[in-house]
Amino acid sequence: MDDRERQLPMKTPPVVSRQEWETARQQLLVKEKALTRSRDALAAERRRMPWLAVEKTYQFDGPHGRVSLLDLFEGRRQLIVYRAFFEPGVYGWPDHACRGCSFLADQVAHLAHLNARDTTLVFVSRAPQADIERLKARMGWTMPWYTITDSFDTDFEVDEWHGTNAFIHRGDEVFRTYFVNSRGDEAMGSTWSFLDITALGRQEDWEDSPKGYPQTPPYKWWNWHDEYGKASSSQWSAVVDRSLDLLSTDSNDGSTPAVGARES
């Protein structure tokens, strides 16, 4: 007898008619929309969190030499730093990083979309750069990945466990704006999940953000990841406008309409 035969029978939900199934889906949809609105409200509260000034100067080793925390921004306004465990003593070394950290790395969306919102994502570990570059090549990862050289991991609560810190800078001043770890990290990977933990959010005009925060219409800033930086497409803007006209009056329920699904 194999393991499958030893398992107890699954107590599955009932099989119902199409009408009954649709009724159940609509009932659940009410709760799902409430959860989305609650998540949006939580993100709005996150954007109002106080900032913590980063007083110390931190240094990292990168592919082209020693760099500062401010350098990690790569000229953008916001920075997200994920502490991945890849170093001697971590399970998988030297061939692999921590399985959990690798799981997250596999989920990271194309960074061009984050960059288009003036936000940079980097990974940091204590492994030397040669090992990091070897690992990235093996796993097909392309995110910037730096080597911690000082107390950054201890100071930002990621010396014993993975975690994600968000920063913003004002000139040469750097501020810590948010931190999440443990199960909070399991949702990370999509462009939206990263933007939602930043001080500026998605930067779309439906968001509840403090006065003066950068905001643009939703959808219109979207682009193919290899087309950012080129002239804005008036054709795409027209597609968005037509699609928005078709939406229900409750357009701020957090759902994502299929903008551009039919462009003819």
mmCIF file of C-alpha atoms in Angstrom:
data_model
loop_
_atom_site.group_PDB
_atom_site.id
_atom_site.type_symbol
_atom_site.label_atom_id
_atom_site.label_comp_id
_atom_site.label_asym_id
_atom_site.label_seq_id
_atom_site.Cartn_x
_atom_site.Cartn_y
_atom_site.Cartn_z
ATOM 1 C CA MET A 1 0.000 0.000 0.000
ATOM 2 C CA ASP A 2 1.488 3.352 -1.020
ATOM 3 C CA ASP A 3 1.154 6.683 0.787
ATOM 4 C CA ARG A 4 -1.792 7.773 -1.338
ATOM 5 C CA GLU A 5 -3.787 4.692 -0.391
ATOM 6 C CA ARG A 6 -3.066 5.257 3.294
ATOM 7 C CA GLN A 7 -4.415 8.808 3.234
ATOM 8 C CA LEU A 8 -7.898 9.439 4.575
ATOM 9 C CA PRO A 9 -10.514 10.269 1.929
ATOM 10 C CA MET A 10 -10.825 14.007 1.281
ATOM 11 C CA LYS A 11 -14.019 15.596 2.558
ATOM 12 C CA THR A 12 -14.664 17.726 -0.499
ATOM 13 C CA PRO A 13 -17.312 20.440 -0.910
ATOM 14 C CA PRO A 14 -20.589 19.487 -2.604
ATOM 15 C CA VAL A 15 -20.983 19.472 -6.376
ATOM 16 C CA VAL A 16 -23.679 21.996 -7.311
ATOM 17 C CA SER A 17 -25.410 23.547 -10.271
ATOM 18 C CA ARG A 18 -23.946 26.454 -12.230
ATOM 19 C CA GLN A 19 -26.417 28.882 -10.608
ATOM 20 C CA GLU A 20 -25.594 27.674 -7.099
ATOM 21 C CA TRP A 21 -21.865 27.910 -7.863
ATOM 22 C CA GLU A 22 -22.258 31.494 -9.115
ATOM 23 C CA THR A 23 -24.249 32.429 -6.012
ATOM 24 C CA ALA A 24 -21.480 31.070 -3.781
ATOM 25 C CA ARG A 25 -18.851 32.917 -5.808
ATOM 26 C CA GLN A 26 -20.714 36.218 -5.497
ATOM 27 C CA GLN A 27 -21.077 35.755 -1.742
ATOM 28 C CA LEU A 28 -17.359 35.151 -1.407
ATOM 29 C CA LEU A 29 -16.583 38.074 -3.732
ATOM 30 C CA VAL A 30 -18.180 40.480 -1.242
ATOM 31 C CA LYS A 31 -15.679 39.366 1.401
ATOM 32 C CA GLU A 32 -12.788 39.402 -1.049
ATOM 33 C CA LYS A 33 -13.528 43.006 -2.049
ATOM 34 C CA ALA A 34 -13.756 43.971 1.612
ATOM 35 C CA LEU A 35 -10.338 42.416 2.156
ATOM 36 C CA THR A 36 -8.913 44.337 -0.814
ATOM 37 C CA ARG A 37 -10.285 47.627 0.518
ATOM 38 C CA SER A 38 -8.882 46.797 3.939
ATOM 39 C CA ARG A 39 -5.479 46.101 2.380
ATOM 40 C CA ASP A 40 -5.637 49.433 0.546
ATOM 41 C CA ALA A 41 -6.495 51.215 3.804
ATOM 42 C CA LEU A 42 -3.586 49.520 5.563
ATOM 43 C CA ALA A 43 -1.221 50.596 2.779
ATOM 44 C CA ALA A 44 -2.528 54.171 3.139
ATOM 45 C CA GLU A 45 -1.730 54.019 6.854
ATOM 46 C CA ARG A 46 1.699 52.645 6.039
ATOM 47 C CA ARG A 47 2.373 55.671 3.826
ATOM 48 C CA ARG A 48 1.787 57.838 6.881
ATOM 49 C CA MET A 49 4.252 56.023 9.106
ATOM 50 C CA PRO A 50 6.983 58.251 10.546
ATOM 51 C CA TRP A 51 10.436 58.062 9.004
ATOM 52 C CA LEU A 52 13.546 56.994 10.878
ATOM 53 C CA ALA A 53 16.760 58.787 9.934
ATOM 54 C CA VAL A 54 19.657 56.469 9.094
ATOM 55 C CA GLU A 55 22.517 58.020 11.036
ATOM 56 C CA LYS A 56 25.290 55.528 10.301
ATOM 57 C CA THR A 57 27.213 55.166 7.072
ATOM 58 C CA TYR A 58 26.919 51.667 5.629
ATOM 59 C CA GLN A 59 29.183 50.134 3.005
ATOM 60 C CA PHE A 60 28.558 47.217 0.660
ATOM 61 C CA ASP A 61 30.648 45.363 -1.867
ATOM 62 C CA GLY A 62 29.147 45.319 -5.341
ATOM 63 C CA PRO A 63 30.118 44.058 -8.774
ATOM 64 C CA HIS A 64 32.101 47.259 -9.366
ATOM 65 C CA GLY A 65 33.556 47.828 -5.904
ATOM 66 C CA ARG A 66 32.608 49.405 -2.594
ATOM 67 C CA VAL A 67 29.366 51.419 -2.472
ATOM 68 C CA SER A 68 27.283 53.193 0.167
ATOM 69 C CA LEU A 69 23.657 52.696 1.177
ATOM 70 C CA LEU A 70 22.786 55.818 -0.792
ATOM 71 C CA ASP A 71 24.487 54.332 -3.843
ATOM 72 C CA LEU A 72 22.117 51.367 -3.690
ATOM 73 C CA PHE A 73 19.261 53.676 -4.689
ATOM 74 C CA GLU A 74 20.857 53.904 -8.162
ATOM 75 C CA GLY A 75 19.629 57.483 -8.457
ATOM 76 C CA ARG A 76 16.013 56.647 -7.666
ATOM 77 C CA ARG A 77 13.976 58.046 -4.805
ATOM 78 C CA GLN A 78 13.104 54.808 -2.996
ATOM 79 C CA LEU A 79 15.000 51.643 -2.102
ATOM 80 C CA ILE A 80 13.824 48.193 -1.020
ATOM 81 C CA VAL A 81 16.456 45.913 0.521
ATOM 82 C CA TYR A 82 15.804 42.189 0.959
ATOM 83 C CA ARG A 83 18.252 40.371 3.203
ATOM 84 C CA ALA A 84 18.878 36.960 1.665
ATOM 85 C CA PHE A 85 20.827 34.276 3.497
ATOM 86 C CA PHE A 86 23.668 33.130 1.295
ATOM 87 C CA GLU A 87 26.912 32.649 3.193
ATOM 88 C CA PRO A 88 28.940 29.981 5.019
ATOM 89 C CA GLY A 89 26.820 28.183 7.599
ATOM 90 C CA VAL A 90 23.564 28.542 5.657
ATOM 91 C CA TYR A 91 21.967 25.327 4.408
ATOM 92 C CA GLY A 92 22.844 24.933 0.735
ATOM 93 C CA TRP A 93 26.153 26.801 0.827
ATOM 94 C CA PRO A 94 28.079 27.176 -1.421
ATOM 95 C CA ASP A 95 25.872 25.902 -4.236
ATOM 96 C CA HIS A 96 22.646 27.509 -3.134
ATOM 97 C CA ALA A 97 21.207 30.264 -0.954
ATOM 98 C CA CYS A 98 18.658 29.510 1.760
ATOM 99 C CA ARG A 99 15.682 27.685 0.252
ATOM 100 C CA GLY A 100 13.193 30.256 1.540
ATOM 101 C CA CYS A 101 15.217 33.198 0.253
ATOM 102 C CA SER A 102 15.633 31.420 -3.070
ATOM 103 C CA PHE A 103 11.886 30.823 -3.215
ATOM 104 C CA LEU A 104 11.313 34.564 -2.887
ATOM 105 C CA ALA A 105 14.015 35.374 -5.432
ATOM 106 C CA ASP A 106 12.261 33.144 -7.951
ATOM 107 C CA GLN A 107 9.085 35.210 -7.542
ATOM 108 C CA VAL A 108 10.553 38.677 -8.121
ATOM 109 C CA ALA A 109 8.847 40.399 -11.054
ATOM 110 C CA HIS A 110 10.778 42.228 -13.757
ATOM 111 C CA LEU A 111 12.443 45.165 -12.040
ATOM 112 C CA ALA A 112 11.753 47.629 -14.867
ATOM 113 C CA HIS A 113 8.226 48.112 -13.504
ATOM 114 C CA LEU A 114 9.476 48.994 -10.019
ATOM 115 C CA ASN A 115 12.132 51.250 -11.499
ATOM 116 C CA ALA A 116 9.425 53.085 -13.449
ATOM 117 C CA ARG A 117 7.955 54.077 -10.081
ATOM 118 C CA ASP A 118 11.305 55.568 -8.999
ATOM 119 C CA THR A 119 12.041 52.531 -6.814
ATOM 120 C CA THR A 120 15.039 50.197 -6.698
ATOM 121 C CA LEU A 121 15.058 46.654 -5.305
ATOM 122 C CA VAL A 122 18.301 45.029 -4.170
ATOM 123 C CA PHE A 123 19.269 41.853 -2.336
ATOM 124 C CA VAL A 124 22.061 41.785 0.249
ATOM 125 C CA SER A 125 23.955 38.874 1.791
ATOM 126 C CA ARG A 126 27.301 38.216 3.470
ATOM 127 C CA ALA A 127 28.628 36.010 0.680
ATOM 128 C CA PRO A 128 31.498 37.443 -1.404
ATOM 129 C CA GLN A 129 30.617 38.946 -4.763
ATOM 130 C CA ALA A 130 32.215 36.116 -6.726
ATOM 131 C CA ASP A 131 29.877 33.627 -5.059
ATOM 132 C CA ILE A 132 26.855 35.882 -5.523
ATOM 133 C CA GLU A 133 27.546 36.300 -9.233
ATOM 134 C CA ARG A 134 28.005 32.546 -9.599
ATOM 135 C CA LEU A 135 24.697 31.904 -7.815
ATOM 136 C CA LYS A 136 22.813 34.478 -9.890
ATOM 137 C CA ALA A 137 24.113 32.942 -13.107
ATOM 138 C CA ARG A 138 23.129 29.454 -11.990
ATOM 139 C CA MET A 139 19.612 30.460 -10.902
ATOM 140 C CA GLY A 140 18.884 33.002 -13.631
ATOM 141 C CA TRP A 141 18.423 35.900 -11.208
ATOM 142 C CA THR A 142 19.150 39.437 -12.353
ATOM 143 C CA MET A 143 18.400 41.656 -9.354
ATOM 144 C CA PRO A 144 21.270 43.774 -7.970
ATOM 145 C CA TRP A 145 22.860 41.814 -5.110
ATOM 146 C CA TYR A 146 25.404 43.271 -2.720
ATOM 147 C CA THR A 147 27.679 41.992 0.020
ATOM 148 C CA ILE A 148 27.163 43.260 3.577
ATOM 149 C CA THR A 149 30.463 44.447 5.054
ATOM 150 C CA ASP A 150 29.434 45.953 8.402
ATOM 151 C CA SER A 151 26.586 45.985 10.936
ATOM 152 C CA PHE A 152 23.789 46.678 8.451
ATOM 153 C CA ASP A 153 22.111 43.319 9.051
ATOM 154 C CA THR A 154 22.239 43.678 12.846
ATOM 155 C CA ASP A 155 21.081 47.287 12.849
ATOM 156 C CA PHE A 156 18.124 46.548 10.587
ATOM 157 C CA GLU A 157 16.945 43.326 12.267
ATOM 158 C CA VAL A 158 18.013 40.918 9.550
ATOM 159 C CA ASP A 159 21.079 39.300 11.092
ATOM 160 C CA GLU A 160 19.276 36.151 12.228
ATOM 161 C CA TRP A 161 16.287 36.044 9.910
ATOM 162 C CA HIS A 162 15.348 37.267 6.454
ATOM 163 C CA GLY A 163 13.467 40.537 6.108
ATOM 164 C CA THR A 164 12.660 43.451 3.818
ATOM 165 C CA ASN A 165 13.487 47.072 4.650
ATOM 166 C CA ALA A 166 12.179 50.092 2.737
ATOM 167 C CA PHE A 167 14.061 53.380 2.525
ATOM 168 C CA ILE A 168 13.634 56.788 0.964
ATOM 169 C CA HIS A 169 16.174 59.556 0.537
ATOM 170 C CA ARG A 170 16.032 63.327 0.503
ATOM 171 C CA GLY A 171 19.266 64.527 -0.969
ATOM 172 C CA ASP A 172 22.022 62.834 1.013
ATOM 173 C CA GLU A 173 19.670 61.992 3.894
ATOM 174 C CA VAL A 174 18.392 58.402 4.020
ATOM 175 C CA PHE A 175 15.341 57.341 6.024
ATOM 176 C CA ARG A 176 13.978 53.941 6.956
ATOM 177 C CA THR A 177 10.253 53.904 6.227
ATOM 178 C CA TYR A 178 9.110 50.301 6.723
ATOM 179 C CA PHE A 179 10.192 46.793 7.691
ATOM 180 C CA VAL A 180 8.535 43.402 7.225
ATOM 181 C CA ASN A 181 9.723 39.846 7.853
ATOM 182 C CA SER A 182 8.525 36.354 8.706
ATOM 183 C CA ARG A 183 5.201 35.574 6.976
ATOM 184 C CA GLY A 184 4.936 39.185 5.905
ATOM 185 C CA ASP A 185 7.643 38.413 3.364
ATOM 186 C CA GLU A 186 5.761 35.561 1.751
ATOM 187 C CA ALA A 187 3.621 37.976 -0.272
ATOM 188 C CA MET A 188 6.664 39.766 -1.692
ATOM 189 C CA GLY A 189 7.595 39.349 -5.322
ATOM 190 C CA SER A 190 5.024 41.185 -7.401
ATOM 191 C CA THR A 191 5.549 44.812 -8.344
ATOM 192 C CA TRP A 192 2.415 45.740 -6.388
ATOM 193 C CA SER A 193 3.466 43.973 -3.186
ATOM 194 C CA PHE A 194 6.781 45.821 -3.204
ATOM 195 C CA LEU A 195 5.246 49.218 -3.968
ATOM 196 C CA ASP A 196 2.649 48.769 -1.239
ATOM 197 C CA ILE A 197 5.346 48.663 1.446
ATOM 198 C CA THR A 198 7.056 51.844 0.246
ATOM 199 C CA ALA A 199 6.524 55.340 1.598
ATOM 200 C CA LEU A 200 5.109 56.565 -1.727
ATOM 201 C CA GLY A 201 3.004 53.506 -2.531
ATOM 202 C CA ARG A 202 1.880 52.751 -6.069
ATOM 203 C CA GLN A 203 1.834 56.478 -6.822
ATOM 204 C CA GLU A 204 -1.541 56.272 -8.561
ATOM 205 C CA ASP A 205 -4.206 58.912 -8.155
ATOM 206 C CA TRP A 206 -6.854 56.623 -6.644
ATOM 207 C CA GLU A 207 -4.668 56.051 -3.572
ATOM 208 C CA ASP A 208 -5.234 57.778 -0.259
ATOM 209 C CA SER A 209 -1.852 59.449 0.174
ATOM 210 C CA PRO A 210 -0.662 62.576 1.990
ATOM 211 C CA LYS A 211 -0.884 65.854 0.108
ATOM 212 C CA GLY A 212 1.873 66.416 -2.420
ATOM 213 C CA TYR A 213 2.792 62.758 -2.942
ATOM 214 C CA PRO A 214 3.601 61.876 -6.567
ATOM 215 C CA GLN A 215 0.584 60.335 -8.283
ATOM 216 C CA THR A 216 -0.369 59.583 -11.874
ATOM 217 C CA PRO A 217 -3.452 57.938 -13.419
ATOM 218 C CA PRO A 218 -3.504 54.148 -13.099
ATOM 219 C CA TYR A 219 -2.684 51.963 -16.077
ATOM 220 C CA LYS A 220 -1.341 54.787 -18.236
ATOM 221 C CA TRP A 221 2.196 54.486 -16.863
ATOM 222 C CA TRP A 222 2.288 50.734 -17.538
ATOM 223 C CA ASN A 223 4.599 49.598 -20.287
ATOM 224 C CA TRP A 224 6.403 46.594 -21.687
ATOM 225 C CA HIS A 225 9.483 46.100 -19.550
ATOM 226 C CA ASP A 226 11.806 46.887 -22.456
ATOM 227 C CA GLU A 227 9.918 50.045 -23.487
ATOM 228 C CA TYR A 228 10.162 52.227 -20.375
ATOM 229 C CA GLY A 229 11.916 55.500 -21.060
ATOM 230 C CA LYS A 230 10.454 55.890 -24.519
ATOM 231 C CA ALA A 231 7.830 58.446 -25.451
ATOM 232 C CA SER A 232 4.391 57.918 -23.903
ATOM 233 C CA SER A 233 1.919 56.163 -26.188
ATOM 234 C CA SER A 234 -1.203 58.193 -26.959
ATOM 235 C CA GLN A 235 -2.742 55.029 -28.414
ATOM 236 C CA TRP A 236 -2.342 53.178 -25.115
ATOM 237 C CA SER A 237 -3.776 56.181 -23.267
ATOM 238 C CA ALA A 238 -6.843 56.022 -25.499
ATOM 239 C CA VAL A 239 -7.200 52.282 -24.833
ATOM 240 C CA VAL A 240 -7.128 52.971 -21.101
ATOM 241 C CA ASP A 241 -9.719 55.742 -21.368
ATOM 242 C CA ARG A 242 -12.101 53.510 -23.326
ATOM 243 C CA SER A 243 -11.658 50.671 -20.869
ATOM 244 C CA LEU A 244 -12.244 52.889 -17.845
ATOM 245 C CA ASP A 245 -15.482 54.110 -19.387
ATOM 246 C CA LEU A 246 -16.720 50.520 -19.355
ATOM 247 C CA LEU A 247 -16.014 49.930 -15.688
ATOM 248 C CA SER A 248 -18.710 49.868 -13.060
ATOM 249 C CA THR A 249 -19.135 52.913 -10.846
ATOM 250 C CA ASP A 250 -17.314 51.059 -8.079
ATOM 251 C CA SER A 251 -13.905 51.242 -9.796
ATOM 252 C CA ASN A 252 -11.897 51.613 -6.594
ATOM 253 C CA ASP A 253 -12.556 48.174 -5.176
ATOM 254 C CA GLY A 254 -8.991 47.071 -5.811
ATOM 255 C CA SER A 255 -9.863 44.857 -8.758
ATOM 256 C CA THR A 256 -7.759 45.139 -11.879
ATOM 257 C CA PRO A 257 -9.884 45.515 -15.032
ATOM 258 C CA ALA A 258 -8.581 43.930 -18.203
ATOM 259 C CA VAL A 259 -7.359 47.223 -19.599
ATOM 260 C CA GLY A 260 -6.178 46.761 -23.159
ATOM 261 C CA ALA A 261 -7.553 43.264 -23.454
ATOM 262 C CA ARG A 262 -9.459 44.325 -26.555
ATOM 263 C CA GLU A 263 -7.799 47.151 -28.430
ATOM 264 C CA SER A 264 -9.704 47.011 -31.696
#
